[in-house]
């Protein structure tokens, strides 16, 4: 299935639900080359305006998921069809039963020392039979990244979740994606912090009301600068006009 795309500041996001995105990824796992699944959120769209390398990576992604209430809002206001946020963590968790059923293995790369391992342990308990090929923390120097890619390749992982923050995670996927040998690289931001239990996710009510950003801000006030990007994103995206 090739989903329709909508553009936000020139960056394409697919018109997909969580379920549809998971099915597309499952299809990618059956193909014999590396795919990149990007997360298209307001911050990254704004960042890509002044970072050409990042823009190029996002334009060449095999799938860009509509991540964040700002994307949904912009789509609604411009007559688009995106109605559901597809966040890295939701998609990652939705994929798990499918990965168990298909016998696919995963690798978790990112977050502080020990967090990916804790997240892996948690996933093993929640999804019995899940194959975890390995984990690696995300605090590596640029010159050490190739070594990480080699370790991932040696693990034989089918699906690599990269949670090293943006734009580091996108750059890694573009530079070393093929070297990892994984069929799919998917960026997941701070998801390992939540899955490991170190960080609390917003209550469902906040998520349903589109207020997860507010909860995250209260938890991590340093996110303020990132939040302030939202109105700017909306303004720029409204200027792009209606989505055909
Ligand atoms: N991180 C990392 N390496 C770094 C910097 C950050 O692995 O050099 C991790 C960080 O520990 C966190 C994630 O990247 O787990 C980024 O989280 P953030 O909240 O920025 O991402 P979001 O979920 O908002 O995309």
mmCIF file of C-alpha atoms and ligand atoms in Angstrom:
data_model
loop_
_atom_site.group_PDB
_atom_site.id
_atom_site.type_symbol
_atom_site.label_atom_id
_atom_site.label_comp_id
_atom_site.label_asym_id
_atom_site.label_seq_id
_atom_site.Cartn_x
_atom_site.Cartn_y
_atom_site.Cartn_z
ATOM 1 C CA UNK A 1 0.000 0.000 0.000
ATOM 2 C CA UNK A 2 1.325 3.423 -0.977
ATOM 3 C CA UNK A 3 -0.314 6.003 1.278
ATOM 4 C CA UNK A 4 -1.148 9.552 0.206
ATOM 5 C CA UNK A 5 1.213 12.255 1.465
ATOM 6 C CA UNK A 6 0.674 15.755 2.778
ATOM 7 C CA UNK A 7 3.419 18.369 3.015
ATOM 8 C CA UNK A 8 4.302 20.430 6.058
ATOM 9 C CA UNK A 9 6.852 23.154 5.334
ATOM 10 C CA UNK A 10 7.749 21.045 2.322
ATOM 11 C CA UNK A 11 8.265 17.859 4.359
ATOM 12 C CA UNK A 12 6.002 14.944 3.422
ATOM 13 C CA UNK A 13 4.026 12.988 6.008
ATOM 14 C CA UNK A 14 1.930 9.977 5.076
ATOM 15 C CA UNK A 15 -1.817 9.893 5.619
ATOM 16 C CA UNK A 16 -1.772 6.812 7.841
ATOM 17 C CA UNK A 17 -3.125 5.566 11.148
ATOM 18 C CA UNK A 18 -0.904 3.717 13.650
ATOM 19 C CA UNK A 19 -2.267 0.406 12.393
ATOM 20 C CA UNK A 20 -1.603 1.235 8.729
ATOM 21 C CA UNK A 21 1.920 2.476 9.500
ATOM 22 C CA UNK A 22 2.658 -0.764 11.375
ATOM 23 C CA UNK A 23 1.449 -2.809 8.400
ATOM 24 C CA UNK A 24 3.600 -0.819 5.980
ATOM 25 C CA UNK A 25 6.643 -1.439 8.200
ATOM 26 C CA UNK A 26 5.839 -5.139 8.319
ATOM 27 C CA UNK A 27 5.879 -5.121 4.512
ATOM 28 C CA UNK A 28 9.268 -3.361 4.525
ATOM 29 C CA UNK A 29 10.686 -6.114 6.753
ATOM 30 C CA UNK A 30 9.928 -8.601 4.003
ATOM 31 C CA UNK A 31 11.946 -6.689 1.414
ATOM 32 C CA UNK A 32 15.641 -7.087 0.924
ATOM 33 C CA UNK A 33 16.945 -3.576 1.439
ATOM 34 C CA UNK A 34 17.144 -0.929 4.154
ATOM 35 C CA UNK A 35 14.158 1.356 4.731
ATOM 36 C CA UNK A 36 14.020 4.529 6.777
ATOM 37 C CA UNK A 37 10.945 5.498 8.777
ATOM 38 C CA UNK A 38 11.045 9.159 9.786
ATOM 39 C CA UNK A 39 8.977 10.957 12.334
ATOM 40 C CA UNK A 40 7.518 14.154 10.901
ATOM 41 C CA UNK A 41 6.746 16.551 13.753
ATOM 42 C CA UNK A 42 6.526 20.365 13.865
ATOM 43 C CA UNK A 43 10.020 20.772 15.366
ATOM 44 C CA UNK A 44 11.750 18.729 12.715
ATOM 45 C CA UNK A 45 9.862 20.520 9.918
ATOM 46 C CA UNK A 46 11.087 23.860 11.258
ATOM 47 C CA UNK A 47 14.624 22.540 11.823
ATOM 48 C CA UNK A 48 14.745 21.265 8.233
ATOM 49 C CA UNK A 49 14.202 24.809 6.933
ATOM 50 C CA UNK A 50 17.720 25.736 8.020
ATOM 51 C CA UNK A 51 19.343 22.294 7.856
ATOM 52 C CA UNK A 52 19.544 21.148 4.237
ATOM 53 C CA UNK A 53 21.099 17.791 5.100
ATOM 54 C CA UNK A 54 18.192 17.026 7.423
ATOM 55 C CA UNK A 55 15.688 18.161 4.790
ATOM 56 C CA UNK A 56 17.247 15.842 2.224
ATOM 57 C CA UNK A 57 17.017 12.905 4.632
ATOM 58 C CA UNK A 58 13.358 13.609 5.388
ATOM 59 C CA UNK A 59 12.540 13.953 1.696
ATOM 60 C CA UNK A 60 14.096 10.588 0.972
ATOM 61 C CA UNK A 61 12.423 8.689 3.837
ATOM 62 C CA UNK A 62 10.455 5.604 2.835
ATOM 63 C CA UNK A 63 7.738 6.559 5.291
ATOM 64 C CA UNK A 64 7.202 9.797 7.241
ATOM 65 C CA UNK A 65 4.768 9.334 10.095
ATOM 66 C CA UNK A 66 2.506 12.234 11.118
ATOM 67 C CA UNK A 67 3.850 12.777 14.625
ATOM 68 C CA UNK A 68 2.384 15.425 16.883
ATOM 69 C CA UNK A 69 -0.789 17.344 17.410
ATOM 70 C CA UNK A 70 0.632 20.277 15.394
ATOM 71 C CA UNK A 71 0.696 18.122 12.254
ATOM 72 C CA UNK A 72 -2.885 16.936 12.784
ATOM 73 C CA UNK A 73 -4.041 20.489 13.432
ATOM 74 C CA UNK A 74 -2.298 21.874 10.358
ATOM 75 C CA UNK A 75 -3.764 19.078 8.223
ATOM 76 C CA UNK A 76 -7.282 19.763 9.544
ATOM 77 C CA UNK A 77 -7.013 23.520 9.056
ATOM 78 C CA UNK A 78 -5.726 23.095 5.502
ATOM 79 C CA UNK A 79 -8.333 20.589 4.391
ATOM 80 C CA UNK A 80 -6.021 17.568 4.655
ATOM 81 C CA UNK A 81 -6.897 14.044 5.809
ATOM 82 C CA UNK A 82 -4.499 13.348 8.694
ATOM 83 C CA UNK A 83 -6.610 12.765 11.789
ATOM 84 C CA UNK A 84 -4.408 10.644 14.031
ATOM 85 C CA UNK A 85 -1.019 11.230 15.616
ATOM 86 C CA UNK A 86 1.383 8.404 14.906
ATOM 87 C CA UNK A 87 4.023 8.787 17.593
ATOM 88 C CA UNK A 88 7.234 6.779 17.704
ATOM 89 C CA UNK A 89 6.350 5.114 20.970
ATOM 90 C CA UNK A 90 2.788 4.133 19.959
ATOM 91 C CA UNK A 91 3.940 2.760 16.644
ATOM 92 C CA UNK A 92 6.825 0.913 18.279
ATOM 93 C CA UNK A 93 4.494 -0.750 20.808
ATOM 94 C CA UNK A 94 1.839 -1.506 18.158
ATOM 95 C CA UNK A 95 4.491 -3.256 16.108
ATOM 96 C CA UNK A 96 5.625 -5.594 18.896
ATOM 97 C CA UNK A 97 2.933 -8.329 18.621
ATOM 98 C CA UNK A 98 3.422 -8.349 14.834
ATOM 99 C CA UNK A 99 7.188 -8.707 15.256
ATOM 100 C CA UNK A 100 6.732 -11.601 17.685
ATOM 101 C CA UNK A 101 4.343 -13.323 15.258
ATOM 102 C CA UNK A 102 6.724 -12.820 12.324
ATOM 103 C CA UNK A 103 9.845 -13.834 14.290
ATOM 104 C CA UNK A 104 11.611 -10.529 13.542
ATOM 105 C CA UNK A 105 14.383 -9.296 15.814
ATOM 106 C CA UNK A 106 14.918 -5.763 17.061
ATOM 107 C CA UNK A 107 17.811 -3.638 18.284
ATOM 108 C CA UNK A 108 17.476 -0.595 20.542
ATOM 109 C CA UNK A 109 20.067 2.144 20.030
ATOM 110 C CA UNK A 110 19.879 5.312 22.084
ATOM 111 C CA UNK A 111 19.287 6.984 25.472
ATOM 112 C CA UNK A 112 21.559 7.096 28.515
ATOM 113 C CA UNK A 113 23.694 4.148 29.638
ATOM 114 C CA UNK A 114 21.475 1.279 30.794
ATOM 115 C CA UNK A 115 18.151 2.721 29.602
ATOM 116 C CA UNK A 116 17.898 0.763 26.330
ATOM 117 C CA UNK A 117 18.692 -2.440 28.252
ATOM 118 C CA UNK A 118 15.956 -1.664 30.801
ATOM 119 C CA UNK A 119 13.539 -0.892 27.977
ATOM 120 C CA UNK A 120 14.483 -4.207 26.327
ATOM 121 C CA UNK A 121 13.811 -6.089 29.577
ATOM 122 C CA UNK A 122 10.453 -4.417 29.870
ATOM 123 C CA UNK A 123 9.556 -5.292 26.275
ATOM 124 C CA UNK A 124 10.626 -8.922 26.825
ATOM 125 C CA UNK A 125 8.206 -9.168 29.738
ATOM 126 C CA UNK A 126 5.337 -7.454 27.945
ATOM 127 C CA UNK A 127 5.783 -9.321 24.679
ATOM 128 C CA UNK A 128 6.882 -12.896 25.381
ATOM 129 C CA UNK A 129 8.838 -14.400 22.525
ATOM 130 C CA UNK A 130 10.114 -11.019 21.295
ATOM 131 C CA UNK A 131 13.602 -11.378 19.816
ATOM 132 C CA UNK A 132 15.951 -8.633 21.000
ATOM 133 C CA UNK A 133 19.203 -8.805 19.070
ATOM 134 C CA UNK A 134 20.930 -6.151 21.185
ATOM 135 C CA UNK A 135 20.981 -2.711 22.759
ATOM 136 C CA UNK A 136 23.418 0.209 22.824
ATOM 137 C CA UNK A 137 23.330 3.505 24.679
ATOM 138 C CA UNK A 138 23.147 6.662 22.583
ATOM 139 C CA UNK A 139 25.983 8.708 24.000
ATOM 140 C CA UNK A 140 28.669 7.935 21.437
ATOM 141 C CA UNK A 141 31.021 10.299 19.687
ATOM 142 C CA UNK A 142 30.460 10.789 15.926
ATOM 143 C CA UNK A 143 33.664 8.858 15.200
ATOM 144 C CA UNK A 144 32.317 5.888 17.196
ATOM 145 C CA UNK A 145 29.043 5.618 15.290
ATOM 146 C CA UNK A 146 30.423 3.339 12.590
ATOM 147 C CA UNK A 147 31.456 0.882 15.304
ATOM 148 C CA UNK A 148 27.890 0.933 16.645
ATOM 149 C CA UNK A 149 26.611 0.254 13.119
ATOM 150 C CA UNK A 150 29.006 -2.731 12.932
ATOM 151 C CA UNK A 151 27.719 -4.114 16.228
ATOM 152 C CA UNK A 152 24.149 -3.798 14.990
ATOM 153 C CA UNK A 153 25.066 -5.578 11.744
ATOM 154 C CA UNK A 154 26.748 -8.365 13.729
ATOM 155 C CA UNK A 155 23.597 -8.789 15.822
ATOM 156 C CA UNK A 156 21.576 -9.571 12.678
ATOM 157 C CA UNK A 157 18.697 -7.327 13.795
ATOM 158 C CA UNK A 158 15.825 -6.885 11.351
ATOM 159 C CA UNK A 159 14.413 -3.677 12.796
ATOM 160 C CA UNK A 160 16.523 -0.977 14.410
ATOM 161 C CA UNK A 161 14.912 1.598 16.677
ATOM 162 C CA UNK A 162 17.105 4.706 16.937
ATOM 163 C CA UNK A 163 16.403 6.978 19.894
ATOM 164 C CA UNK A 164 19.307 9.391 20.040
ATOM 165 C CA UNK A 165 17.332 12.618 19.615
ATOM 166 C CA UNK A 166 16.907 14.785 16.557
ATOM 167 C CA UNK A 167 18.722 15.422 14.219
ATOM 168 C CA UNK A 168 21.350 12.939 15.473
ATOM 169 C CA UNK A 169 19.073 9.948 14.931
ATOM 170 C CA UNK A 170 18.125 10.970 11.380
ATOM 171 C CA UNK A 171 21.782 11.640 10.477
ATOM 172 C CA UNK A 172 22.787 8.232 11.819
ATOM 173 C CA UNK A 173 20.044 6.535 9.812
ATOM 174 C CA UNK A 174 21.134 8.284 6.624
ATOM 175 C CA UNK A 175 24.856 7.709 7.090
ATOM 176 C CA UNK A 176 24.982 4.206 8.516
ATOM 177 C CA UNK A 177 21.520 2.779 7.796
ATOM 178 C CA UNK A 178 22.659 0.384 5.084
ATOM 179 C CA UNK A 179 25.747 -0.649 7.094
ATOM 180 C CA UNK A 180 23.572 -1.841 9.978
ATOM 181 C CA UNK A 181 22.031 -4.433 7.671
ATOM 182 C CA UNK A 182 18.625 -3.806 9.269
ATOM 183 C CA UNK A 183 15.627 -3.921 6.930
ATOM 184 C CA UNK A 184 14.041 -0.987 8.728
ATOM 185 C CA UNK A 185 15.465 1.880 10.757
ATOM 186 C CA UNK A 186 12.858 3.788 12.673
ATOM 187 C CA UNK A 187 13.533 6.884 14.784
ATOM 188 C CA UNK A 188 11.826 6.969 18.170
ATOM 189 C CA UNK A 189 13.201 10.003 20.083
ATOM 190 C CA UNK A 190 12.884 9.580 23.834
ATOM 191 C CA UNK A 191 10.755 6.399 23.707
ATOM 192 C CA UNK A 192 13.280 4.193 25.526
ATOM 193 C CA UNK A 193 13.130 6.535 28.534
ATOM 194 C CA UNK A 194 9.385 5.900 28.758
ATOM 195 C CA UNK A 195 9.447 2.152 27.999
ATOM 196 C CA UNK A 196 12.179 1.635 30.598
ATOM 197 C CA UNK A 197 9.932 3.321 33.160
ATOM 198 C CA UNK A 198 12.402 6.136 33.835
ATOM 199 C CA UNK A 199 10.047 8.744 32.369
ATOM 200 C CA UNK A 200 6.257 8.776 32.745
ATOM 201 C CA UNK A 201 4.109 9.127 29.641
ATOM 202 C CA UNK A 202 1.252 11.625 29.773
ATOM 203 C CA UNK A 203 -2.031 10.115 31.049
ATOM 204 C CA UNK A 204 -4.361 8.898 28.299
ATOM 205 C CA UNK A 205 -6.718 11.828 28.854
ATOM 206 C CA UNK A 206 -3.901 14.289 28.027
ATOM 207 C CA UNK A 207 -2.981 12.235 24.963
ATOM 208 C CA UNK A 208 -6.601 12.092 23.751
ATOM 209 C CA UNK A 209 -7.058 15.844 24.234
ATOM 210 C CA UNK A 210 -3.917 16.565 22.212
ATOM 211 C CA UNK A 211 -2.185 17.952 25.302
ATOM 212 C CA UNK A 212 0.714 15.546 25.626
ATOM 213 C CA UNK A 213 3.106 18.419 24.859
ATOM 214 C CA UNK A 214 1.848 20.248 27.987
ATOM 215 C CA UNK A 215 2.477 17.232 30.201
ATOM 216 C CA UNK A 216 5.954 16.746 28.738
ATOM 217 C CA UNK A 217 6.735 20.406 29.320
ATOM 218 C CA UNK A 218 5.721 20.146 32.997
ATOM 219 C CA UNK A 219 7.945 17.063 33.345
ATOM 220 C CA UNK A 220 10.885 18.608 31.478
ATOM 221 C CA UNK A 221 10.661 22.439 31.519
ATOM 222 C CA UNK A 222 13.801 22.571 29.356
ATOM 223 C CA UNK A 223 11.480 21.649 26.490
ATOM 224 C CA UNK A 224 10.083 25.202 26.470
ATOM 225 C CA UNK A 225 12.232 26.295 23.549
ATOM 226 C CA UNK A 226 10.963 23.356 21.548
ATOM 227 C CA UNK A 227 7.355 24.187 22.406
ATOM 228 C CA UNK A 228 7.707 27.739 21.195
ATOM 229 C CA UNK A 229 8.355 26.373 17.730
ATOM 230 C CA UNK A 230 4.728 25.198 17.476
ATOM 231 C CA UNK A 231 3.007 28.526 16.741
ATOM 232 C CA UNK A 232 5.781 29.352 14.242
ATOM 233 C CA UNK A 233 5.250 25.979 12.567
ATOM 234 C CA UNK A 234 1.495 26.556 12.341
ATOM 235 C CA UNK A 235 1.979 29.991 10.857
ATOM 236 C CA UNK A 236 4.415 28.769 8.208
ATOM 237 C CA UNK A 237 2.326 25.725 7.372
ATOM 238 C CA UNK A 238 -0.871 27.791 7.007
ATOM 239 C CA UNK A 239 1.008 29.962 4.533
ATOM 240 C CA UNK A 240 1.535 26.859 2.408
ATOM 241 C CA UNK A 241 -2.178 26.928 1.672
ATOM 242 C CA UNK A 242 -4.753 24.184 1.290
ATOM 243 C CA UNK A 243 -3.765 20.562 0.916
ATOM 244 C CA UNK A 244 -5.066 19.196 -2.369
HETATM 245 N N1 LIG B 1 20.064 11.019 23.466
HETATM 246 C C1 LIG B 1 21.037 10.126 23.075
HETATM 247 N N2 LIG B 1 22.271 10.620 22.721
HETATM 248 C C2 LIG B 1 22.558 11.937 22.737
HETATM 249 C C3 LIG B 1 21.528 12.850 23.108
HETATM 250 C C4 LIG B 1 20.281 12.351 23.448
HETATM 251 O O1 LIG B 1 20.813 8.933 23.042
HETATM 252 O O2 LIG B 1 23.680 12.289 22.416
HETATM 253 C C5 LIG B 1 18.742 10.475 23.846
HETATM 254 C C6 LIG B 1 18.164 11.009 25.125
HETATM 255 O O3 LIG B 1 18.733 10.332 26.227
HETATM 256 C C7 LIG B 1 16.687 10.715 24.934
HETATM 257 C C8 LIG B 1 16.521 10.844 23.407
HETATM 258 O O4 LIG B 1 17.827 10.839 22.860
HETATM 259 O O5 LIG B 1 16.403 9.395 25.305
HETATM 260 C C9 LIG B 1 15.902 12.146 22.916
HETATM 261 O O6 LIG B 1 14.826 12.451 23.573
HETATM 262 P P1 LIG B 1 13.944 13.700 23.223
HETATM 263 O O7 LIG B 1 13.059 13.914 24.367
HETATM 264 O O8 LIG B 1 14.799 14.820 22.753
HETATM 265 O O9 LIG B 1 13.187 13.170 21.935
HETATM 266 P P2 LIG B 1 11.678 13.295 21.476
HETATM 267 O O10 LIG B 1 10.956 12.125 22.080
HETATM 268 O O11 LIG B 1 11.179 14.620 21.926
HETATM 269 O O12 LIG B 1 11.835 13.190 19.994
#
